Tab-separated table of C-alpha atoms and ligand atoms in Angstrom:
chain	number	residue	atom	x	y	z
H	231	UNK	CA	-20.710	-13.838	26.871
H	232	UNK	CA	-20.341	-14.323	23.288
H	233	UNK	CA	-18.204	-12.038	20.904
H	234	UNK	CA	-19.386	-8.560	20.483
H	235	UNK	CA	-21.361	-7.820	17.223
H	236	UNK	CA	-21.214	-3.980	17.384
H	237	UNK	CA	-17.226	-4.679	17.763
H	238	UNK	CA	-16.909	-7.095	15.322
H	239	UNK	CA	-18.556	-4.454	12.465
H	240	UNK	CA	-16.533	-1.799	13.426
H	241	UNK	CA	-13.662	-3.984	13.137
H	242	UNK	CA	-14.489	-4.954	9.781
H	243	UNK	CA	-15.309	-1.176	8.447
H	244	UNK	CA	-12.146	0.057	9.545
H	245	UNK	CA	-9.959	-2.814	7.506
H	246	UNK	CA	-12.212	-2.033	4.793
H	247	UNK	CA	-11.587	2.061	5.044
H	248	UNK	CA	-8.742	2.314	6.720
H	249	UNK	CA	-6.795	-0.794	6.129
H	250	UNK	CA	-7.158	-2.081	2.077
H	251	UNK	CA	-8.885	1.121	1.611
H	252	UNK	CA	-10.233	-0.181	-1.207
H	253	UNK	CA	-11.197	1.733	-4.233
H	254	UNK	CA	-14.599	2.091	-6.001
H	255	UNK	CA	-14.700	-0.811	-9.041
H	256	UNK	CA	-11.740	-2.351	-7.063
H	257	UNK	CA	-12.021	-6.426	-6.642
H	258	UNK	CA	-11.148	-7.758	-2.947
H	259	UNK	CA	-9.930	-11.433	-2.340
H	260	UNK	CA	-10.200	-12.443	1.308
H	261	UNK	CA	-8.790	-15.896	3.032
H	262	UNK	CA	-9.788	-16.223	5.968
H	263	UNK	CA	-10.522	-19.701	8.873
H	264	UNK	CA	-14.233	-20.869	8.349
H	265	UNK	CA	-14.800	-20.036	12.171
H	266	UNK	CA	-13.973	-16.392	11.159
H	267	UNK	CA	-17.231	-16.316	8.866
H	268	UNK	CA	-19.287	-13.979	11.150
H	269	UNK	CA	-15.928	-11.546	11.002
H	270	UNK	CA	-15.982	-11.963	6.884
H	271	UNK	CA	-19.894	-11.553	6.398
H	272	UNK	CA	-19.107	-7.873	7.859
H	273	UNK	CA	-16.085	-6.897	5.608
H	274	UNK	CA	-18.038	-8.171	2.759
H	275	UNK	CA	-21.555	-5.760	3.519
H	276	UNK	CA	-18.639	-2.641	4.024
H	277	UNK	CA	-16.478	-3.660	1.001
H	278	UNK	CA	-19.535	-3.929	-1.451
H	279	UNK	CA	-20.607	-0.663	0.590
H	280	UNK	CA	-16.900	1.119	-0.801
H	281	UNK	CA	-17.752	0.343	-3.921
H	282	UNK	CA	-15.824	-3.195	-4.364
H	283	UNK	CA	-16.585	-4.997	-7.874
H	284	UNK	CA	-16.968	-8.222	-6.598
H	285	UNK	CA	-15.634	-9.704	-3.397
H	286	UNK	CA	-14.186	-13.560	-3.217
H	287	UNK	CA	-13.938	-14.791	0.082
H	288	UNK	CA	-11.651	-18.261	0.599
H	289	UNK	CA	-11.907	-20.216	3.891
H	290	UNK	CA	-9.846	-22.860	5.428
H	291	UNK	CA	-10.427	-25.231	8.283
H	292	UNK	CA	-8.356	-26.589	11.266
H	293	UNK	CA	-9.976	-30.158	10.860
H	294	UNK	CA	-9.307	-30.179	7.608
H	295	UNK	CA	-5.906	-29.155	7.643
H	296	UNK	CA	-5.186	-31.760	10.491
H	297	UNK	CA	-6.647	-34.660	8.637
H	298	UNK	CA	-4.594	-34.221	6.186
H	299	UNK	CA	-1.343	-34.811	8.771
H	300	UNK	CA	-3.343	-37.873	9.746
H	301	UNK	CA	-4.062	-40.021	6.350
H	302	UNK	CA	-2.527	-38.236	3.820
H	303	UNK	CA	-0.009	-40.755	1.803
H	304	UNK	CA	3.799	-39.424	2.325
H	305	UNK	CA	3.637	-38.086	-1.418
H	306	UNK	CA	0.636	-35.430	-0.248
H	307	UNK	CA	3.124	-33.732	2.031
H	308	UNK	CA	4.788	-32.266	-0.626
H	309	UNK	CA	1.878	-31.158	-2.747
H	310	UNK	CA	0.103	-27.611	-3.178
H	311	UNK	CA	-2.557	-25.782	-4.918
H	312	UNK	CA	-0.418	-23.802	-7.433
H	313	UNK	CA	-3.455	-23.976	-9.604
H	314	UNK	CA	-4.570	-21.568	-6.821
H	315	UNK	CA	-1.899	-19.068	-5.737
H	316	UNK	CA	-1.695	-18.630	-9.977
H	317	UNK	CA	-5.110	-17.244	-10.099
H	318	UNK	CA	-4.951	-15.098	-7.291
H	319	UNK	CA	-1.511	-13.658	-8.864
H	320	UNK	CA	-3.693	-13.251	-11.564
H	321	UNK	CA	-6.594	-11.290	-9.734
H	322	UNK	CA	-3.635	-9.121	-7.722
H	323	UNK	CA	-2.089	-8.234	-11.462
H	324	UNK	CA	-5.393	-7.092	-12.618
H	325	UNK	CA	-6.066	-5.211	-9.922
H	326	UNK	CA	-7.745	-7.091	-6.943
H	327	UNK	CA	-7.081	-6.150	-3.513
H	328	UNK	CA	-6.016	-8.818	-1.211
H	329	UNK	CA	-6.972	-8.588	2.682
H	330	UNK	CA	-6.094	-12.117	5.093
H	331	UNK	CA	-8.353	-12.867	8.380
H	332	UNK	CA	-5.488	-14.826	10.997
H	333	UNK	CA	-6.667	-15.823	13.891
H	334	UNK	CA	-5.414	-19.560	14.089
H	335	UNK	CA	-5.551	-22.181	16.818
H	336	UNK	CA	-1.532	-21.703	17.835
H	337	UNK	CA	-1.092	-25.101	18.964
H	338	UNK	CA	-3.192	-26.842	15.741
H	339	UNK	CA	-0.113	-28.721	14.563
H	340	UNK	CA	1.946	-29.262	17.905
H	341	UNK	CA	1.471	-32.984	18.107
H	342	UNK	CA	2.398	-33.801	13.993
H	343	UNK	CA	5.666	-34.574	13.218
H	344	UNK	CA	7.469	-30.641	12.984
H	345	UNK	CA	9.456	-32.496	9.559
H	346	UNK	CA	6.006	-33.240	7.675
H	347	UNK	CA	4.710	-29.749	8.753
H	348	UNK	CA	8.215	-28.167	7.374
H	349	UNK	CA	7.429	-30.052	3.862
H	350	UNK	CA	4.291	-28.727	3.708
H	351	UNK	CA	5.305	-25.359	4.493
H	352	UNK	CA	8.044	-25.529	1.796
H	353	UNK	CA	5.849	-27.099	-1.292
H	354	UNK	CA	3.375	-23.941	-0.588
H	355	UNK	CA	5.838	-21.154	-0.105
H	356	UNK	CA	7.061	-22.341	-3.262
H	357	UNK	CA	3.237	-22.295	-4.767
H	358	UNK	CA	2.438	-19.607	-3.608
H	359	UNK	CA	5.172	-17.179	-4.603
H	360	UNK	CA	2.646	-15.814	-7.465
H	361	UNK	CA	-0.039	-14.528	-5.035
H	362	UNK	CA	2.674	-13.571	-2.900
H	363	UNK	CA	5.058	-11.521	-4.628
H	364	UNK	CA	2.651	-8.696	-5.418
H	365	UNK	CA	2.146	-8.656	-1.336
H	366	UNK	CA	5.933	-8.314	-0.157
H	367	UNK	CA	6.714	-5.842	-3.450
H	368	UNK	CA	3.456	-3.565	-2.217
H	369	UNK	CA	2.186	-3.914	-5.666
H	370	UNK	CA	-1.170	-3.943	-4.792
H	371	UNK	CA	-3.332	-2.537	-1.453
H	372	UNK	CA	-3.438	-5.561	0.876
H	373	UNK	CA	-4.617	-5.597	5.154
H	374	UNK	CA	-4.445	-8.343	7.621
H	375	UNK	CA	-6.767	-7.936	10.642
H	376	UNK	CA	-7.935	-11.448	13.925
H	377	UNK	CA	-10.923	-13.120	14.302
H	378	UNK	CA	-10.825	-15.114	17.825
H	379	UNK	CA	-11.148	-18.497	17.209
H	380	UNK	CA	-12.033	-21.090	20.021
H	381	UNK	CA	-8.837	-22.630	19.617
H	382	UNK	CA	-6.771	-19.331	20.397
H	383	UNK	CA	-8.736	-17.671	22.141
H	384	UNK	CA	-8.063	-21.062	24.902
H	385	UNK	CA	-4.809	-20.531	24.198
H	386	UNK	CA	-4.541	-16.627	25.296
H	387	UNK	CA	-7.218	-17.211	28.319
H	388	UNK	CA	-6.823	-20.931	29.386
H	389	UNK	CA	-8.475	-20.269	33.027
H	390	UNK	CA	-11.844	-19.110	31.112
H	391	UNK	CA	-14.826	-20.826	29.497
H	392	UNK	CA	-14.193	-20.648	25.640
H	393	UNK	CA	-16.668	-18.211	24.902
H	394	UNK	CA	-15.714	-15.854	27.425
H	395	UNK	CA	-12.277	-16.358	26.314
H	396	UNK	CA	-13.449	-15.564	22.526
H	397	UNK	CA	-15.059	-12.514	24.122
H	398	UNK	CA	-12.114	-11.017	26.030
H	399	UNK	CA	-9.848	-11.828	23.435
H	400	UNK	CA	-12.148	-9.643	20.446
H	401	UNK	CA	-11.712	-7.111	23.182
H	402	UNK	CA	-7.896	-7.466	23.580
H	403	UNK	CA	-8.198	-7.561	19.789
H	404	UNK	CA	-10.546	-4.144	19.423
H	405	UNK	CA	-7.666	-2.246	21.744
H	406	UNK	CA	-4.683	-3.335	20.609
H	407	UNK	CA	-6.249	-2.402	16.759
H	408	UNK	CA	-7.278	1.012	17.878
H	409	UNK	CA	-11.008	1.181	17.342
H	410	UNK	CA	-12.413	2.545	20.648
H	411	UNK	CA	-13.679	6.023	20.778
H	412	UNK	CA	-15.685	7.784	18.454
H	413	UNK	CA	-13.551	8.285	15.236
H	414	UNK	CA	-11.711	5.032	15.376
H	415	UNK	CA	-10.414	6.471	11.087
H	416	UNK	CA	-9.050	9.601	12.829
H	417	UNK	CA	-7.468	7.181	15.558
H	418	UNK	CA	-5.739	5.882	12.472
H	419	UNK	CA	-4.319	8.884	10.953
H	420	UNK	CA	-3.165	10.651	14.354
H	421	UNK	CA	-1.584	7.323	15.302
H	422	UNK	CA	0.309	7.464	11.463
H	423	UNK	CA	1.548	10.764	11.944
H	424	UNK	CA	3.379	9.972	15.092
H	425	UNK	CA	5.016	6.965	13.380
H	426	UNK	CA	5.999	8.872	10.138
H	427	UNK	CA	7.919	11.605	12.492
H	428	UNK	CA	9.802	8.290	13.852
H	429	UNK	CA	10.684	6.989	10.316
H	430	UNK	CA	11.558	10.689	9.411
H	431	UNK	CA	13.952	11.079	12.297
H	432	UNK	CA	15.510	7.452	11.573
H	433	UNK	CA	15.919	8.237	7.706
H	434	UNK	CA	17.608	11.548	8.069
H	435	UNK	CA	20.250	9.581	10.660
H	436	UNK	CA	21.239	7.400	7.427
H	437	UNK	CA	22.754	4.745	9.887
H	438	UNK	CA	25.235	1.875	8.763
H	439	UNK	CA	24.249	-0.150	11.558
H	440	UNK	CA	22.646	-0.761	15.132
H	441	UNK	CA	23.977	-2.055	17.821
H	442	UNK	CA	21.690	-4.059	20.706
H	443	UNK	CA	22.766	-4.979	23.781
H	444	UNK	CA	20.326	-6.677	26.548
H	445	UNK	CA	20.407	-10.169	28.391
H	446	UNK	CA	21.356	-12.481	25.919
H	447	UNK	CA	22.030	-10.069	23.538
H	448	UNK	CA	24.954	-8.545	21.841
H	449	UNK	CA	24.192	-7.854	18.256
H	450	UNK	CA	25.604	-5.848	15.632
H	451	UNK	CA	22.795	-5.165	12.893
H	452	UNK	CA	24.704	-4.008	9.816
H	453	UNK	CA	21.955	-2.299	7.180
H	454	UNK	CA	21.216	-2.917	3.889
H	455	UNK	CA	22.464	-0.283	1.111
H	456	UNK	CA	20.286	2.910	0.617
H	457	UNK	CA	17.678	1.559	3.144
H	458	UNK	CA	14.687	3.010	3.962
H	459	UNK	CA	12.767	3.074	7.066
H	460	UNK	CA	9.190	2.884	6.796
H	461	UNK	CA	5.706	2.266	9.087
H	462	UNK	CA	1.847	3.497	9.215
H	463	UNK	CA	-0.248	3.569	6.090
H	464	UNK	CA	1.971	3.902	2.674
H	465	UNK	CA	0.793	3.844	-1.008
H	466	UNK	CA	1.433	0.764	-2.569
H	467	UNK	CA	2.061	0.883	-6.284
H	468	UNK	CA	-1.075	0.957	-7.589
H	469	UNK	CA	-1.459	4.558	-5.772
H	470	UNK	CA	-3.297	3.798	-3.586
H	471	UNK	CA	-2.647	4.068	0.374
H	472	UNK	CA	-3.569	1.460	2.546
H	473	UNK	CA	-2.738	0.058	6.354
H	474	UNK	CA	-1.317	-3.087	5.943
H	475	UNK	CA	-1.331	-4.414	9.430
H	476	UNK	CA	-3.708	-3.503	11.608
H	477	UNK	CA	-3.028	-3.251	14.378
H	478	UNK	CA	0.480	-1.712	13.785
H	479	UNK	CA	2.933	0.097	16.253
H	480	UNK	CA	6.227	-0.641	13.934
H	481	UNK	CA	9.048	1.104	12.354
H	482	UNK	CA	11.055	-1.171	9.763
H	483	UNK	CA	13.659	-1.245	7.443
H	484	UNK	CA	15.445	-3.675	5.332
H	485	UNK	CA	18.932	-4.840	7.434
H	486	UNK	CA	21.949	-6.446	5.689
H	487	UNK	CA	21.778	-10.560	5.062
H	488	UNK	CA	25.215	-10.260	5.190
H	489	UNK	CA	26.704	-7.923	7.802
H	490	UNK	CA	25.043	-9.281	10.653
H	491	UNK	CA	27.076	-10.500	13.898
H	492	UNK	CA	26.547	-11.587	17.323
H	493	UNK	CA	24.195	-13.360	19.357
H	494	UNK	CA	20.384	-12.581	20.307
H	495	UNK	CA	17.891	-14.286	22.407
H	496	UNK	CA	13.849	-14.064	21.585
H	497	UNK	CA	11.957	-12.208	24.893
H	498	UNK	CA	8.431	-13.996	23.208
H	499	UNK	CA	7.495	-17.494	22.300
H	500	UNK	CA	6.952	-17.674	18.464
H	501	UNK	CA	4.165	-19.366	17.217
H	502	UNK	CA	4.568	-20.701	13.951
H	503	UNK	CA	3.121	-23.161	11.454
H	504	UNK	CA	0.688	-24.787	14.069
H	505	UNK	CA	3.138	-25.264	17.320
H	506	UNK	CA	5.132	-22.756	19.669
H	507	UNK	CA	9.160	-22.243	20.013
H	508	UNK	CA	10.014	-20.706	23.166
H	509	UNK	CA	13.426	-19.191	24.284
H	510	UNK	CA	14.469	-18.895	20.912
H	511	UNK	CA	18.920	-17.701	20.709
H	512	UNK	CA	20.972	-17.350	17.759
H	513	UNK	CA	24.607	-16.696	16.642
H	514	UNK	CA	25.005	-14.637	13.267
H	515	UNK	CA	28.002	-14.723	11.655
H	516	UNK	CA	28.549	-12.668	8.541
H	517	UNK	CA	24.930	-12.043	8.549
H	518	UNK	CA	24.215	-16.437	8.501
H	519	UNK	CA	22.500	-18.002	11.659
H	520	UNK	CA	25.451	-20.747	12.614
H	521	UNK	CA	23.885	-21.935	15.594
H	522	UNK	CA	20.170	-21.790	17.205
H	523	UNK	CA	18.661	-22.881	20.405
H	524	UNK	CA	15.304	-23.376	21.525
H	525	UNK	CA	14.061	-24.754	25.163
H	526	UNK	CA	10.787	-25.458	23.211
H	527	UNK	CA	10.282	-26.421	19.257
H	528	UNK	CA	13.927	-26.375	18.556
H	529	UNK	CA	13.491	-28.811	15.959
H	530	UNK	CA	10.439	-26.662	14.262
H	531	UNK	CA	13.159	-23.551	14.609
H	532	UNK	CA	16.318	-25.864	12.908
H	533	UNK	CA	13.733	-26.767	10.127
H	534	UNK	CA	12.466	-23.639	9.297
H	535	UNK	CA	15.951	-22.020	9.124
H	536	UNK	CA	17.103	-24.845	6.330
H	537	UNK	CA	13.954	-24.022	4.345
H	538	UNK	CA	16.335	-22.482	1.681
H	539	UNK	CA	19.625	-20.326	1.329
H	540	UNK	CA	17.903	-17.154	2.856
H	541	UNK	CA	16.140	-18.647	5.755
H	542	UNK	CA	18.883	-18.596	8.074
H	543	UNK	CA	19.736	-14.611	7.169
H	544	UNK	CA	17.134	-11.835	7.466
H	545	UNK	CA	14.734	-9.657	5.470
H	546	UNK	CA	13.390	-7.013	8.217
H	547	UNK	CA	14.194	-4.972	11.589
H	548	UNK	CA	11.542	-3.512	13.215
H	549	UNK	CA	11.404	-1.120	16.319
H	550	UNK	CA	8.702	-0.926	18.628
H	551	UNK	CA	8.407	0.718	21.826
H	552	UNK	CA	7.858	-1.142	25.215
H	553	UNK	CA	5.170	1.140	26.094
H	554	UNK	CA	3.148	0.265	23.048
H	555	UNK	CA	-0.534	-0.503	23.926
H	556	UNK	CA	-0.065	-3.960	23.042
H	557	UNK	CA	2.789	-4.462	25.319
H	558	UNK	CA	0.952	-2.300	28.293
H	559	UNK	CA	-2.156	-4.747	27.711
H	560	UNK	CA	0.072	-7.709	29.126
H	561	UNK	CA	-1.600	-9.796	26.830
H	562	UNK	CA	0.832	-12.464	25.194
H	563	UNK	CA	-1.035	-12.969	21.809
H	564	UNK	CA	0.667	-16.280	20.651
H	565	UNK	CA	0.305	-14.805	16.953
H	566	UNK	CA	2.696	-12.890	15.630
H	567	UNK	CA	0.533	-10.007	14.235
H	568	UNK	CA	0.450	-9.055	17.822
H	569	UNK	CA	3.093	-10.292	19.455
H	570	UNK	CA	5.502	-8.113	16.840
H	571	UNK	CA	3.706	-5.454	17.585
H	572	UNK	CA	4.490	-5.368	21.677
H	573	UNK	CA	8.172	-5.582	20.923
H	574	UNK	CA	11.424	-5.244	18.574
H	575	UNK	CA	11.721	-7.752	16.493
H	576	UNK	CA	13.706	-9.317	13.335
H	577	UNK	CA	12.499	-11.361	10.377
H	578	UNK	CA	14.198	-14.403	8.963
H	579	UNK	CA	13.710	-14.468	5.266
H	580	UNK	CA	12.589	-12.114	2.455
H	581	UNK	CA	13.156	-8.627	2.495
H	582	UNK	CA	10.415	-5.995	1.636
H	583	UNK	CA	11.638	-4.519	-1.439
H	584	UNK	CA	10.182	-1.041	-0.841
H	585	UNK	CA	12.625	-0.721	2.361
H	586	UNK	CA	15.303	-0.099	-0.153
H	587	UNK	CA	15.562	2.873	-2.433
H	588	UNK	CA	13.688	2.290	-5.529
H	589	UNK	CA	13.599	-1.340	-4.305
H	590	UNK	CA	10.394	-2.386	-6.216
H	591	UNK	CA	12.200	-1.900	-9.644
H	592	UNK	CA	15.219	-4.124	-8.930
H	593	UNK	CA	15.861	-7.499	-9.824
H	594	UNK	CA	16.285	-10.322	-6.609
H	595	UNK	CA	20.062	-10.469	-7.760
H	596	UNK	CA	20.500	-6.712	-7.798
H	597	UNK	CA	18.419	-6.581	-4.162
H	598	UNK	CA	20.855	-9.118	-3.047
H	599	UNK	CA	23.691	-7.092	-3.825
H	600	UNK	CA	22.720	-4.081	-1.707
H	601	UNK	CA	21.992	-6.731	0.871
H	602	UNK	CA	18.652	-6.824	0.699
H	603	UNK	CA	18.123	-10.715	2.012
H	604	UNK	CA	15.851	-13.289	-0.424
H	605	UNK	CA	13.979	-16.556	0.542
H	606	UNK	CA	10.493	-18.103	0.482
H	607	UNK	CA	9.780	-17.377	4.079
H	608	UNK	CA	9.015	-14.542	6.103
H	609	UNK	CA	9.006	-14.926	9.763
H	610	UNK	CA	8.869	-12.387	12.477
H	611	UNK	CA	10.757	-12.891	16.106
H	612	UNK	CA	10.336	-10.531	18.769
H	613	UNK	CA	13.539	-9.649	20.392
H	614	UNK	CA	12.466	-6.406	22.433
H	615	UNK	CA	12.492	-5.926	26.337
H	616	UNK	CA	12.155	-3.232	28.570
H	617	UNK	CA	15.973	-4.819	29.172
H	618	UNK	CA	17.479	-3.972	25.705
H	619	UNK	CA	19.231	-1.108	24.579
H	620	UNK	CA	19.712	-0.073	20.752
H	621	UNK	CA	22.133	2.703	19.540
H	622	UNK	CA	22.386	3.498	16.114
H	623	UNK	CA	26.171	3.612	14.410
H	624	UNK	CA	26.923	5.968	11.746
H	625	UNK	CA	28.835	6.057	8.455
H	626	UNK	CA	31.764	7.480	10.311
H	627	UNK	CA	31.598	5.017	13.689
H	628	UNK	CA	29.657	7.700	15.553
H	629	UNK	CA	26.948	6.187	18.236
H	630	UNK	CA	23.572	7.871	18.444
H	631	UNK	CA	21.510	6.435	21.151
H	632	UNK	CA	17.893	5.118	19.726
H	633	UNK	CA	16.399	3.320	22.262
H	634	UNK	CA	16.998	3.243	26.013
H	635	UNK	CA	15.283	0.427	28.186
H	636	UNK	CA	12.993	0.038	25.427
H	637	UNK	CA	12.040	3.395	25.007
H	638	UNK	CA	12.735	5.976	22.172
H	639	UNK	CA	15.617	7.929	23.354
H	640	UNK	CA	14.944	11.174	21.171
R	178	ZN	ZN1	7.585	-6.280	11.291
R	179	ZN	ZN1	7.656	-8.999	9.138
């Protein structure tokens, strides 16, 4: 078996239509892994198809990032291409459209030294923060879609041959994105409708905070000033609407980095930066992780969360139901496009500033104030069972129940 090429174009059209949705005379910049080419020839034939001006395509390698770990002198560890993320900003401001291929070998980077890996990760966080901040202020259209690699496709189906695992795994991916069937762009917009009568029932509420309680969980969620709850395709601010995520099964909204208390255990590993960290549990106090366990990667976790001052707070809650096709599929993903998408989950770091009314014209200090959190990472957990409870608490200490064993309970 090898992956499916019928599949893979479909996959491709859709992130083109339905995800960037790019616009006629509209540039697109793409990153994606070299072993994703096949994936990339595709959106390239359908973006030049919709019109695109010109289409840039960036690739990146596993060997290549891993020799680098291997005889790169200590000062290289701190290095990144600013020169880079500086032009992209550049594209994004003049009106490129920005679409990332994951897809990742989970376990690239679980043998390096989790304190070299953490410098790198810092030095291009901080690099990157021009090509980024037109992505987490919706500036411009942008869509992430997976390309199976060997390496993670071995790591969701270790009892198969690799290419049978690539193959199962483009079919895990083809479900959980919502492609089957006949009219996979009226898939899309159905599937958006049912999540905007979600956000519309959640954002007439105007909760002050929610309260989860499961195994290892007791957590008070305070939420950020004038928040807004959003999910499905949105306009950015360039007009036009677009899919970020596909596939996508959340509701979010910005919480508050500083009225957050209690304690809450992970129900998924959490890949991140090239290892896993399993059986993640934190304490929040006044909104500030003060203490974090891990039974795996504990030192990857404690590193990530003294990146900066807004590591150890969040940026996003997101609610998903247990009975989201993801979660039905059984499938544990070991990449968090997925894996956040099969369950509840939080995000340590930046905020979106479009989660809080009129957001996107603030200033980080005046974000900050309404409690929206700021830092150079964002990284989802997953924090969702069929075990977990979640009522929402109004302005006035009433308690509305929101979800029940993982369900929506209205
Ligand atoms: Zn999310
Ligand atoms: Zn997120």
């Amino acid at each position: 078996m090898t992956i499916d090429p019928i599949k893979l174009d479909r996959l491709a059209e859709v992130a083109v239509r339905t995800g960037v949705n790019l616009a006629v005379g509209q540039e697109l910049v793409i990153s994606a892994p070299i072993e994703a080419l096949p994936l990339v020839r595709r959106i390239v034939v359908h973006a030049y198809k919709a019109g695109a001006s010109l289409v840039t395509p960036m690739f990146n390698d596993g060997e290549i990032t891993k020799a680098r770990y291997e005889h790169g002198a200590d000062a290289s560890f701190d290095a990144a291409p600013a020169w880079l993320f500086e032009g992209m900003g550049k594209a994004f401001s003049e009106g490129a459209a920005r679409m990332a291929i994951t897809g990742d070998d989970p376990m690239l980077l679980a043998e390096v030294d989790p304190k070299l890996v953490a410098r790198v990760g810092k030095a291009t966080s901080i690099a990157a923060k021009p090509a980024m901040t037109p992505i987490v202020g919706f500036a411009v259209n942008w869509n992430i879609i997976a390309y199976p690699t060997e390496g993670w496709a071995a790591q969701v189906f270790p009892d198969l041959p690799v290419e049978d695992a690539q193959s199962k795994l483009m079919d895990a991916i083809y479900d959980a994105s919502r492609i089957g069937g006949d009219d996979p762009v009226q898939n899309w917009a159905d599937h958006t409708a049912e999540l905007k009568k979600r956000v519309k029932w959640l954002n007439d509420q105007g909760f002050d905070a929610l309260q989860y309680t499961g195994p290892g969980t007791d957590l008070r969620l305070g939420l950020a000033e004038g928040h807004i709850w959003k999910g499905g395709a949105s306009p950015a601010l360039n007009g036009i609407v677009c899919q970020p995520n596909i596939p996508t099964e959340e509701v979010f909204t910005c919480p508050h980095a500083y009225k957050v208390d209690g304690t809450v255990t992970a129900t998924k590993p959490l890949a991140h930066q090239g290892s896993v960290i399993e059986d993640i549990s934190v304490r929040f106090e006044a909104g500030k992780i003060v203490d974090a366990t891990a039974s795996k990667g504990q030192e990857q976790l404690r590193a990530l969360l003294k990146t900066d001052d807004g590591s150890s707070r969040i940026g996003e809650v997101a609610l998903v139901p247990h009975s989201s096709p993801i979660s039905q599929s059984g499938v544990l993903f070991y990449n968090t496009l997925f894996d956040e998408n099969a369950s509840c989950h939080i995000a340590l770091g930046q905020c979106y500033a479009d989660t809080i009314e009129g957001g996107s014209e603030l200033s980080p200090e005046e974000l900050q104030q309404k409690g929206g959190n700021q830092s150079i990472i964002h990284v989802d957990w997953m924090m969702g069972s069929d075990a977990v409870d979640i009522d929402g608490i109004t302005l006035t200490g009433e308690v509305v129940p929101v979800m029940r064993g993982g369900e929506w309970a209205f």
